[in-house]
Each structure stands twice: as structure tokens, then as C-alpha cells.
Amino acid sequence: MVENTEADDEAGVFRALADPTRRQILEDLRGGEMAAGEIAGRFPISAPSVSRHLGVLKSAGLVRERRDGNRILYTLVEERLAACVGRFLSMVCPEQIVLRHQRRKGEPGESAQ
């Protein structure tokens, strides 16, 4: 069983992932660090709205920010995203763990992708 504080912490991740704009921001950050203005320029919403989305992602621990002069740069925290989603999947779909191990070992019966 997951501790309540840990579950609440992970709930913040899933709340952050519930919004399509925030999911798109995470996808965009897969390519590497981006400035807040560059991120905002990719969306048909106001810069303050994008800033609020970035704040939600930061609060959930899914992005890091750093200052470079007058710019704020954001980076995806891949390990946080993978850990939360992976932990959830292992609780809900434990067979996924077996499949992952089979793929790593190269056991027969795996499908080529």
C-alpha cells in the first residue's frame, strides 16, 4: 500500500497530466530545455495562462526551472514522470512488470515493434 502522503504527492502528478496543454508542454520539453517565452509561443493562449500551467507542472515536480539572465528555462524531469506513472501501472497492471522483464531479457514470445 502506498503511504497517504506519497499518494497525495502522486495525485498532483496525475492532476497535472489531466490537462492537454500541460501534456503538450511535457512533450515539447522532451527535446530539451526551453525558455518560458518559447513555450508560450507554441500555444494559442495567453502567456500568463502558460505560466500557470508551468507552475502546476513545477509544483508536481514534472519540470525544473532555472534562471538565465532575464529568461526562465524549463526542463522535463523524466525520472519523476516515469516513476509516478510506472508505480501506478505496476499497481494496476502488474502483468506489465513481467512483460518489461521479458523484453529486457529478450525472451521468446515478445512482439517485434
Tab-separated table of C-alpha atoms in Angstrom:
chain	number	residue	atom	x	y	z
A	1	MET	CA	0.000	0.000	0.000
A	2	VAL	CA	1.257	3.487	-0.835
A	3	GLU	CA	1.572	5.895	2.097
A	4	ASN	CA	-1.033	8.650	2.130
A	5	THR	CA	1.472	11.499	1.686
A	6	GLU	CA	3.096	9.668	-1.217
A	7	ALA	CA	-0.316	9.005	-2.756
A	8	ASP	CA	-1.245	12.687	-2.377
A	9	ASP	CA	2.077	13.642	-3.945
A	10	GLU	CA	1.448	11.354	-6.908
A	11	ALA	CA	-2.123	12.629	-7.219
A	12	GLY	CA	-0.594	16.031	-8.016
A	13	VAL	CA	1.275	14.440	-10.905
A	14	PHE	CA	-1.897	12.945	-12.327
A	15	ARG	CA	-3.796	16.219	-11.870
A	16	ALA	CA	-1.018	17.934	-13.814
A	17	LEU	CA	-1.230	15.296	-16.548
A	18	ALA	CA	-5.017	15.688	-16.822
A	19	ASP	CA	-4.721	18.869	-18.881
A	20	PRO	CA	-3.880	18.574	-22.609
A	21	THR	CA	-1.896	21.827	-22.629
A	22	ARG	CA	0.344	20.569	-19.834
A	23	ARG	CA	0.819	17.227	-21.575
A	24	GLN	CA	1.851	19.080	-24.731
A	25	ILE	CA	4.322	21.186	-22.743
A	26	LEU	CA	5.890	17.978	-21.404
A	27	GLU	CA	6.102	16.558	-24.927
A	28	ASP	CA	7.743	19.768	-26.165
A	29	LEU	CA	10.282	19.627	-23.335
A	30	ARG	CA	11.353	16.127	-24.419
A	31	GLY	CA	13.546	17.898	-26.964
A	32	GLY	CA	15.453	19.692	-24.212
A	33	GLU	CA	15.426	22.860	-22.189
A	34	MET	CA	13.154	25.666	-23.383
A	35	ALA	CA	12.584	29.266	-22.342
A	36	ALA	CA	9.168	30.214	-20.962
A	37	GLY	CA	8.569	32.590	-23.877
A	38	GLU	CA	9.406	29.894	-26.401
A	39	ILE	CA	6.947	27.520	-24.718
A	40	ALA	CA	4.258	30.219	-24.607
A	41	GLY	CA	4.752	30.928	-28.325
A	42	ARG	CA	3.640	27.388	-29.163
A	43	PHE	CA	0.126	27.847	-27.753
A	44	PRO	CA	-2.873	29.963	-28.757
A	45	ILE	CA	-3.407	31.040	-25.123
A	46	SER	CA	-2.018	33.980	-23.169
A	47	ALA	CA	1.483	33.927	-21.704
A	48	PRO	CA	0.067	34.203	-18.141
A	49	SER	CA	-2.049	31.092	-18.799
A	50	VAL	CA	1.023	29.184	-19.987
A	51	SER	CA	2.860	30.444	-16.915
A	52	ARG	CA	0.121	28.989	-14.678
A	53	HIS	CA	0.399	25.654	-16.498
A	54	LEU	CA	4.175	25.690	-15.969
A	55	GLY	CA	3.582	26.427	-12.281
A	56	VAL	CA	1.325	23.372	-11.965
A	57	LEU	CA	3.951	21.205	-13.686
A	58	LYS	CA	6.678	22.590	-11.436
A	59	SER	CA	4.584	22.018	-8.287
A	60	ALA	CA	4.036	18.416	-9.382
A	61	GLY	CA	7.799	18.004	-9.807
A	62	LEU	CA	7.489	17.295	-13.538
A	63	VAL	CA	9.598	20.263	-14.666
A	64	ARG	CA	12.535	22.183	-13.234
A	65	GLU	CA	13.160	25.824	-13.828
A	66	ARG	CA	16.328	27.862	-13.759
A	67	ARG	CA	17.099	31.477	-14.489
A	68	ASP	CA	19.488	32.596	-17.181
A	69	GLY	CA	19.632	36.367	-17.001
A	70	ASN	CA	16.075	37.552	-17.518
A	71	ARG	CA	14.904	34.255	-19.010
A	72	ILE	CA	13.328	31.338	-17.183
A	73	LEU	CA	14.303	27.991	-18.666
A	74	TYR	CA	12.343	24.792	-18.132
A	75	THR	CA	13.476	21.173	-18.272
A	76	LEU	CA	11.457	17.963	-18.155
A	77	VAL	CA	12.050	15.809	-15.050
A	78	GLU	CA	11.737	12.482	-16.875
A	79	GLU	CA	12.566	10.317	-13.874
A	80	ARG	CA	9.715	11.821	-11.820
A	81	LEU	CA	7.200	11.236	-14.592
A	82	ALA	CA	8.433	7.689	-15.211
A	83	ALA	CA	8.465	6.799	-11.506
A	84	CYS	CA	4.921	8.011	-10.824
A	85	VAL	CA	3.361	6.529	-13.926
A	86	GLY	CA	5.377	3.323	-13.551
A	87	ARG	CA	4.377	2.890	-9.911
A	88	PHE	CA	0.715	3.402	-10.827
A	89	LEU	CA	0.908	0.921	-13.698
A	90	SER	CA	2.632	-1.687	-11.552
A	91	MET	CA	-0.228	-1.471	-9.030
A	92	VAL	CA	-2.997	-1.524	-11.626
A	93	CYS	CA	-1.397	-3.689	-14.309
A	94	PRO	CA	1.141	-5.957	-12.574
A	95	GLU	CA	1.488	-8.060	-15.720
A	96	GLN	CA	3.271	-5.091	-17.285
A	97	ILE	CA	6.195	-5.781	-14.958
A	98	VAL	CA	6.501	-9.315	-16.344
A	99	LEU	CA	6.325	-8.025	-19.925
A	100	ARG	CA	9.013	-5.424	-19.208
A	101	HIS	CA	11.340	-8.060	-17.777
A	102	GLN	CA	10.740	-10.351	-20.740
A	103	ARG	CA	11.633	-7.549	-23.164
A	104	ARG	CA	14.817	-6.767	-21.252
A	105	LYS	CA	15.900	-10.404	-21.287
A	106	GLY	CA	14.903	-10.876	-24.925
A	107	GLU	CA	12.784	-13.904	-24.099
A	108	PRO	CA	10.889	-15.570	-26.911
A	109	GLY	CA	7.271	-14.664	-27.392
A	110	GLU	CA	7.767	-10.929	-27.377
A	111	SER	CA	6.357	-9.000	-30.294
A	112	ALA	CA	8.708	-7.060	-32.545
A	113	GLN	CA	7.971	-3.371	-32.662
